[in-house]
Amino acid sequence: MKFCPQCAQPAADGQNFCTQCGAAVPDLPRASISATPAPPPPRKSDNKIIFLVLGGIALVIVMPIVIIASIAYPALVRFRSAANEASAVRSLRVFDRGLESYKHLYAHYPLTLDQLEPPAAGAPDENHAGLIVMKMLAGQYAGYSFHYEASRTTANGDLDRFELHADPITPGRSGVHHYFSNEDGIIRWDANVATANSPPLRQGR
């Protein structure tokens, strides 16, 4: 359908002159006949806004927890480290007393710390003197590893000397200080490896 440009009289397709006023009625361009209206642009989704709001809420909830944890965790590590160190010093004192008692009974120090433990059955002897009841797992106890070594001052003599080291299993976490003890009964400490030359923790037993 087309219309006269002079009087707006409708004209059929293919009709070249208006039946009302006789004016020429041009054919409509092919593109205008076949063209269809473009669809409206899709409506923008609100999902992005929802996600942003939910993300902001989650951030507000989670961030205080993260901040509190970041503050509390180092304090917890320091507290546990200090507790392990105190336990290591107590253990060294227990071993020192047990080793001296063992030497008093058998005139020499034991070859291993296991010899201080009680026997599974029967009376105590040199191999199981029953002087301490402390149990260690593979030489480790409360965040510290213990290393004991007995020696002698003469080639043919009895074991009359010993060194006992207590070192943190995870330095800086299970403990900070390293400890040392020997037959003189003085517990010594160091930030690295404690030896007989390290400063004493306390004098005497």
PDB file of C-alpha atoms in Angstrom:
ATOM      1  CA  MET A   1       0.000   0.000   0.000  1.00  0.00           C
ATOM      2  CA  LYS A   2       1.162   3.501  -0.968  1.00  0.00           C
ATOM      3  CA  PHE A   3      -0.321   7.019  -0.818  1.00  0.00           C
ATOM      4  CA  CYS A   4      -0.581   9.977  -3.139  1.00  0.00           C
ATOM      5  CA  PRO A   5       1.951  12.643  -2.255  1.00  0.00           C
ATOM      6  CA  GLN A   6      -0.614  15.400  -3.101  1.00  0.00           C
ATOM      7  CA  CYS A   7      -3.877  14.320  -1.503  1.00  0.00           C
ATOM      8  CA  ALA A   8      -2.832  11.287   0.542  1.00  0.00           C
ATOM      9  CA  GLN A   9      -5.293   9.114  -1.346  1.00  0.00           C
ATOM     10  CA  PRO A  10      -4.423   5.423  -0.941  1.00  0.00           C
ATOM     11  CA  ALA A  11      -3.064   3.798  -4.079  1.00  0.00           C
ATOM     12  CA  ALA A  12      -2.561   0.150  -4.853  1.00  0.00           C
ATOM     13  CA  ASP A  13       0.869  -1.290  -5.480  1.00  0.00           C
ATOM     14  CA  GLY A  14       1.684  -0.849  -9.146  1.00  0.00           C
ATOM     15  CA  GLN A  15      -0.646   2.170  -9.529  1.00  0.00           C
ATOM     16  CA  ASN A  16       1.316   5.081 -10.986  1.00  0.00           C
ATOM     17  CA  PHE A  17      -1.307   7.902 -10.828  1.00  0.00           C
ATOM     18  CA  CYS A  18      -3.702   8.992  -8.131  1.00  0.00           C
ATOM     19  CA  THR A  19      -7.375   8.337  -8.979  1.00  0.00           C
ATOM     20  CA  GLN A  20      -8.377  11.356  -6.904  1.00  0.00           C
ATOM     21  CA  CYS A  21      -6.140  14.146  -8.185  1.00  0.00           C
ATOM     22  CA  GLY A  22      -4.191  12.514 -10.985  1.00  0.00           C
ATOM     23  CA  ALA A  23      -0.814  13.191  -9.428  1.00  0.00           C
ATOM     24  CA  ALA A  24       1.980  10.731 -10.029  1.00  0.00           C
ATOM     25  CA  VAL A  25       2.321   8.182  -7.274  1.00  0.00           C
ATOM     26  CA  PRO A  26       5.880   6.812  -7.173  1.00  0.00           C
ATOM     27  CA  ASP A  27       6.640   3.263  -6.170  1.00  0.00           C
ATOM     28  CA  LEU A  28       8.035   2.792  -2.652  1.00  0.00           C
ATOM     29  CA  PRO A  29      11.709   1.811  -2.439  1.00  0.00           C
ATOM     30  CA  ARG A  30      12.266  -1.936  -2.149  1.00  0.00           C
ATOM     31  CA  ALA A  31      14.148  -1.517   1.135  1.00  0.00           C
ATOM     32  CA  SER A  32      11.233   0.364   2.748  1.00  0.00           C
ATOM     33  CA  ILE A  33       8.779  -2.379   1.755  1.00  0.00           C
ATOM     34  CA  SER A  34      10.746  -5.342   3.003  1.00  0.00           C
ATOM     35  CA  ALA A  35      12.350  -3.745   6.015  1.00  0.00           C
ATOM     36  CA  THR A  36      11.067  -4.807   9.397  1.00  0.00           C
ATOM     37  CA  PRO A  37      11.410  -2.789  12.594  1.00  0.00           C
ATOM     38  CA  ALA A  38      14.585  -3.547  14.525  1.00  0.00           C
ATOM     39  CA  PRO A  39      13.965  -5.368  17.805  1.00  0.00           C
ATOM     40  CA  PRO A  40      14.455  -3.266  20.926  1.00  0.00           C
ATOM     41  CA  PRO A  41      17.803  -3.700  22.695  1.00  0.00           C
ATOM     42  CA  PRO A  42      17.706  -6.355  25.398  1.00  0.00           C
ATOM     43  CA  ARG A  43      17.132  -5.093  28.880  1.00  0.00           C
ATOM     44  CA  LYS A  44      20.253  -5.027  30.950  1.00  0.00           C
ATOM     45  CA  SER A  45      20.345  -7.730  33.597  1.00  0.00           C
ATOM     46  CA  ASP A  46      20.429  -6.785  37.276  1.00  0.00           C
ATOM     47  CA  ASN A  47      22.550  -9.891  38.158  1.00  0.00           C
ATOM     48  CA  LYS A  48      25.760  -7.873  38.150  1.00  0.00           C
ATOM     49  CA  ILE A  49      24.367  -5.453  40.697  1.00  0.00           C
ATOM     50  CA  ILE A  50      23.141  -8.350  42.860  1.00  0.00           C
ATOM     51  CA  PHE A  51      26.561 -10.010  42.726  1.00  0.00           C
ATOM     52  CA  LEU A  52      28.249  -6.753  43.693  1.00  0.00           C
ATOM     53  CA  VAL A  53      25.928  -6.294  46.666  1.00  0.00           C
ATOM     54  CA  LEU A  54      26.418  -9.884  47.849  1.00  0.00           C
ATOM     55  CA  GLY A  55      30.176  -9.564  47.397  1.00  0.00           C
ATOM     56  CA  GLY A  56      30.210  -6.397  49.479  1.00  0.00           C
ATOM     57  CA  ILE A  57      28.218  -8.077  52.258  1.00  0.00           C
ATOM     58  CA  ALA A  58      30.556 -11.098  52.247  1.00  0.00           C
ATOM     59  CA  LEU A  59      33.563  -8.796  52.395  1.00  0.00           C
ATOM     60  CA  VAL A  60      32.137  -6.956  55.389  1.00  0.00           C
ATOM     61  CA  ILE A  61      31.565 -10.272  57.195  1.00  0.00           C
ATOM     62  CA  VAL A  62      34.832 -11.996  56.273  1.00  0.00           C
ATOM     63  CA  MET A  63      37.322  -9.144  56.647  1.00  0.00           C
ATOM     64  CA  PRO A  64      36.951  -8.753  60.455  1.00  0.00           C
ATOM     65  CA  ILE A  65      37.472 -12.511  60.824  1.00  0.00           C
ATOM     66  CA  VAL A  66      40.617 -12.359  58.697  1.00  0.00           C
ATOM     67  CA  ILE A  67      41.955  -9.384  60.651  1.00  0.00           C
ATOM     68  CA  ILE A  68      41.279 -11.032  64.025  1.00  0.00           C
ATOM     69  CA  ALA A  69      42.880 -14.295  62.860  1.00  0.00           C
ATOM     70  CA  SER A  70      45.957 -12.475  61.547  1.00  0.00           C
ATOM     71  CA  ILE A  71      46.398 -10.871  64.975  1.00  0.00           C
ATOM     72  CA  ALA A  72      45.522 -13.877  67.118  1.00  0.00           C
ATOM     73  CA  TYR A  73      47.517 -16.550  65.248  1.00  0.00           C
ATOM     74  CA  PRO A  74      51.009 -15.085  65.902  1.00  0.00           C
ATOM     75  CA  ALA A  75      50.070 -14.631  69.571  1.00  0.00           C
ATOM     76  CA  LEU A  76      48.948 -18.262  69.732  1.00  0.00           C
ATOM     77  CA  VAL A  77      52.225 -19.400  68.151  1.00  0.00           C
ATOM     78  CA  ARG A  78      54.237 -17.365  70.679  1.00  0.00           C
ATOM     79  CA  PHE A  79      52.193 -18.756  73.569  1.00  0.00           C
ATOM     80  CA  ARG A  80      52.654 -22.354  72.404  1.00  0.00           C
ATOM     81  CA  SER A  81      56.347 -21.762  71.756  1.00  0.00           C
ATOM     82  CA  ALA A  82      56.842 -20.393  75.281  1.00  0.00           C
ATOM     83  CA  ALA A  83      54.970 -23.362  76.764  1.00  0.00           C
ATOM     84  CA  ASN A  84      57.159 -25.788  74.798  1.00  0.00           C
ATOM     85  CA  GLU A  85      60.311 -24.036  75.965  1.00  0.00           C
ATOM     86  CA  ALA A  86      59.239 -24.261  79.602  1.00  0.00           C
ATOM     87  CA  SER A  87      58.479 -27.950  79.108  1.00  0.00           C
ATOM     88  CA  ALA A  88      61.906 -28.519  77.504  1.00  0.00           C
ATOM     89  CA  VAL A  89      63.679 -26.935  80.480  1.00  0.00           C
ATOM     90  CA  ARG A  90      61.653 -29.053  82.937  1.00  0.00           C
ATOM     91  CA  SER A  91      62.477 -32.156  80.918  1.00  0.00           C
ATOM     92  CA  LEU A  92      66.192 -31.365  81.000  1.00  0.00           C
ATOM     93  CA  ARG A  93      66.029 -31.045  84.785  1.00  0.00           C
ATOM     94  CA  VAL A  94      64.241 -34.381  85.050  1.00  0.00           C
ATOM     95  CA  PHE A  95      66.878 -36.022  82.859  1.00  0.00           C
ATOM     96  CA  ASP A  96      69.696 -34.399  84.809  1.00  0.00           C
ATOM     97  CA  ARG A  97      68.385 -35.792  88.086  1.00  0.00           C
ATOM     98  CA  GLY A  98      67.785 -39.182  86.528  1.00  0.00           C
ATOM     99  CA  LEU A  99      71.273 -39.305  85.022  1.00  0.00           C
ATOM    100  CA  GLU A 100      72.922 -38.367  88.309  1.00  0.00           C
ATOM    101  CA  SER A 101      70.861 -40.972  90.157  1.00  0.00           C
ATOM    102  CA  TYR A 102      71.834 -43.560  87.568  1.00  0.00           C
ATOM    103  CA  LYS A 103      75.530 -42.733  87.991  1.00  0.00           C
ATOM    104  CA  HIS A 104      75.179 -42.942  91.752  1.00  0.00           C
ATOM    105  CA  LEU A 105      73.687 -46.433  91.416  1.00  0.00           C
ATOM    106  CA  TYR A 106      75.887 -47.880  88.672  1.00  0.00           C
ATOM    107  CA  ALA A 107      79.056 -45.706  88.823  1.00  0.00           C
ATOM    108  CA  HIS A 108      78.630 -44.478  85.246  1.00  0.00           C
ATOM    109  CA  TYR A 109      76.149 -42.707  83.001  1.00  0.00           C
ATOM    110  CA  PRO A 110      73.795 -44.738  80.799  1.00  0.00           C
ATOM    111  CA  LEU A 111      74.528 -45.234  77.136  1.00  0.00           C
ATOM    112  CA  THR A 112      71.012 -44.098  76.134  1.00  0.00           C
ATOM    113  CA  LEU A 113      68.167 -42.268  77.818  1.00  0.00           C
ATOM    114  CA  ASP A 114      65.983 -45.370  77.465  1.00  0.00           C
ATOM    115  CA  GLN A 115      67.998 -46.968  80.254  1.00  0.00           C
ATOM    116  CA  LEU A 116      66.442 -44.498  82.700  1.00  0.00           C
ATOM    117  CA  GLU A 117      62.923 -45.792  82.041  1.00  0.00           C
ATOM    118  CA  PRO A 118      61.250 -48.454  84.211  1.00  0.00           C
ATOM    119  CA  PRO A 119      61.396 -52.118  83.164  1.00  0.00           C
ATOM    120  CA  ALA A 120      58.419 -53.742  81.511  1.00  0.00           C
ATOM    121  CA  ALA A 121      58.549 -56.422  84.211  1.00  0.00           C
ATOM    122  CA  GLY A 122      60.829 -57.418  87.042  1.00  0.00           C
ATOM    123  CA  ALA A 123      63.263 -55.410  89.107  1.00  0.00           C
ATOM    124  CA  PRO A 124      65.117 -52.344  87.819  1.00  0.00           C
ATOM    125  CA  ASP A 125      68.606 -52.830  86.452  1.00  0.00           C
ATOM    126  CA  GLU A 126      71.200 -50.972  84.379  1.00  0.00           C
ATOM    127  CA  ASN A 127      69.149 -51.304  81.190  1.00  0.00           C
ATOM    128  CA  HIS A 128      65.879 -50.168  82.790  1.00  0.00           C
ATOM    129  CA  ALA A 129      66.717 -48.305  85.961  1.00  0.00           C
ATOM    130  CA  GLY A 130      63.188 -47.020  86.611  1.00  0.00           C
ATOM    131  CA  LEU A 131      64.395 -43.509  87.411  1.00  0.00           C
ATOM    132  CA  ILE A 132      62.030 -41.558  85.130  1.00  0.00           C
ATOM    133  CA  VAL A 133      58.608 -42.284  83.692  1.00  0.00           C
ATOM    134  CA  MET A 134      58.726 -39.666  80.962  1.00  0.00           C
ATOM    135  CA  LYS A 135      58.055 -41.186  77.544  1.00  0.00           C
ATOM    136  CA  MET A 136      59.356 -39.650  74.323  1.00  0.00           C
ATOM    137  CA  LEU A 137      58.427 -40.570  70.782  1.00  0.00           C
ATOM    138  CA  ALA A 138      61.572 -40.948  68.674  1.00  0.00           C
ATOM    139  CA  GLY A 139      63.438 -38.588  71.001  1.00  0.00           C
ATOM    140  CA  GLN A 140      60.756 -35.878  70.699  1.00  0.00           C
ATOM    141  CA  TYR A 141      58.561 -34.349  73.369  1.00  0.00           C
ATOM    142  CA  ALA A 142      56.320 -31.236  73.464  1.00  0.00           C
ATOM    143  CA  GLY A 143      57.729 -29.568  70.339  1.00  0.00           C
ATOM    144  CA  TYR A 144      61.371 -30.341  71.147  1.00  0.00           C
ATOM    145  CA  SER A 145      63.792 -33.058  70.074  1.00  0.00           C
ATOM    146  CA  PHE A 146      66.276 -34.404  72.625  1.00  0.00           C
ATOM    147  CA  HIS A 147      69.704 -35.753  71.753  1.00  0.00           C
ATOM    148  CA  TYR A 148      71.809 -37.512  74.395  1.00  0.00           C
ATOM    149  CA  GLU A 149      75.386 -38.671  74.056  1.00  0.00           C
ATOM    150  CA  ALA A 150      77.547 -40.222  76.779  1.00  0.00           C
ATOM    151  CA  SER A 151      81.347 -40.334  76.637  1.00  0.00           C
ATOM    152  CA  ARG A 152      84.378 -41.173  78.748  1.00  0.00           C
ATOM    153  CA  THR A 153      87.455 -39.174  79.667  1.00  0.00           C
ATOM    154  CA  THR A 154      89.772 -42.204  79.428  1.00  0.00           C
ATOM    155  CA  ALA A 155      89.893 -44.942  76.831  1.00  0.00           C
ATOM    156  CA  ASN A 156      89.271 -47.759  79.316  1.00  0.00           C
ATOM    157  CA  GLY A 157      87.122 -45.865  81.794  1.00  0.00           C
ATOM    158  CA  ASP A 158      83.392 -45.846  82.382  1.00  0.00           C
ATOM    159  CA  LEU A 159      81.001 -43.371  80.826  1.00  0.00           C
ATOM    160  CA  ASP A 160      81.643 -40.365  83.042  1.00  0.00           C
ATOM    161  CA  ARG A 161      80.482 -37.519  80.804  1.00  0.00           C
ATOM    162  CA  PHE A 162      77.360 -36.693  78.816  1.00  0.00           C
ATOM    163  CA  GLU A 163      75.822 -34.003  76.658  1.00  0.00           C
ATOM    164  CA  LEU A 164      72.102 -33.465  76.373  1.00  0.00           C
ATOM    165  CA  HIS A 165      70.632 -31.155  73.727  1.00  0.00           C
ATOM    166  CA  ALA A 166      67.039 -29.935  73.472  1.00  0.00           C
ATOM    167  CA  ASP A 167      66.250 -28.257  70.155  1.00  0.00           C
ATOM    168  CA  PRO A 168      62.912 -27.026  68.764  1.00  0.00           C
ATOM    169  CA  ILE A 169      61.516 -29.358  66.122  1.00  0.00           C
ATOM    170  CA  THR A 170      60.348 -26.358  64.098  1.00  0.00           C
ATOM    171  CA  PRO A 171      62.574 -23.413  65.048  1.00  0.00           C
ATOM    172  CA  GLY A 172      60.598 -20.217  65.487  1.00  0.00           C
ATOM    173  CA  ARG A 173      57.291 -22.064  65.846  1.00  0.00           C
ATOM    174  CA  SER A 174      57.542 -25.021  68.256  1.00  0.00           C
ATOM    175  CA  GLY A 175      60.246 -23.141  70.147  1.00  0.00           C
ATOM    176  CA  VAL A 176      62.775 -20.336  69.793  1.00  0.00           C
ATOM    177  CA  HIS A 177      65.628 -21.201  72.152  1.00  0.00           C
ATOM    178  CA  HIS A 178      67.978 -24.175  72.112  1.00  0.00           C
ATOM    179  CA  TYR A 179      69.066 -25.770  75.389  1.00  0.00           C
ATOM    180  CA  PHE A 180      72.052 -27.790  76.590  1.00  0.00           C
ATOM    181  CA  SER A 181      72.999 -29.684  79.710  1.00  0.00           C
ATOM    182  CA  ASN A 182      75.897 -31.914  80.787  1.00  0.00           C
ATOM    183  CA  GLU A 183      77.363 -33.477  83.912  1.00  0.00           C
ATOM    184  CA  ASP A 184      77.984 -30.094  85.562  1.00  0.00           C
ATOM    185  CA  GLY A 185      74.195 -29.730  85.997  1.00  0.00           C
ATOM    186  CA  ILE A 186      73.965 -26.273  84.421  1.00  0.00           C
ATOM    187  CA  ILE A 187      71.271 -25.775  81.802  1.00  0.00           C
ATOM    188  CA  ARG A 188      72.440 -23.438  79.074  1.00  0.00           C
ATOM    189  CA  TRP A 189      70.601 -21.792  76.208  1.00  0.00           C
ATOM    190  CA  ASP A 190      71.293 -20.193  72.849  1.00  0.00           C
ATOM    191  CA  ALA A 191      69.371 -18.712  69.950  1.00  0.00           C
ATOM    192  CA  ASN A 192      71.060 -21.236  67.640  1.00  0.00           C
ATOM    193  CA  VAL A 193      72.848 -24.366  68.866  1.00  0.00           C
ATOM    194  CA  ALA A 194      73.461 -24.439  72.616  1.00  0.00           C
ATOM    195  CA  THR A 195      76.780 -25.851  73.824  1.00  0.00           C
ATOM    196  CA  ALA A 196      78.879 -25.983  76.993  1.00  0.00           C
ATOM    197  CA  ASN A 197      80.025 -22.445  76.151  1.00  0.00           C
ATOM    198  CA  SER A 198      76.514 -20.983  75.923  1.00  0.00           C
ATOM    199  CA  PRO A 199      75.208 -18.686  78.681  1.00  0.00           C
ATOM    200  CA  PRO A 200      73.648 -20.525  81.655  1.00  0.00           C
ATOM    201  CA  LEU A 201      69.926 -20.502  82.181  1.00  0.00           C
ATOM    202  CA  ARG A 202      70.521 -20.932  85.891  1.00  0.00           C
ATOM    203  CA  GLN A 203      73.434 -21.923  88.077  1.00  0.00           C
ATOM    204  CA  GLY A 204      73.541 -25.353  89.675  1.00  0.00           C
ATOM    205  CA  ARG A 205      70.686 -27.759  90.094  1.00  0.00           C
TER     206      ARG A 205
END
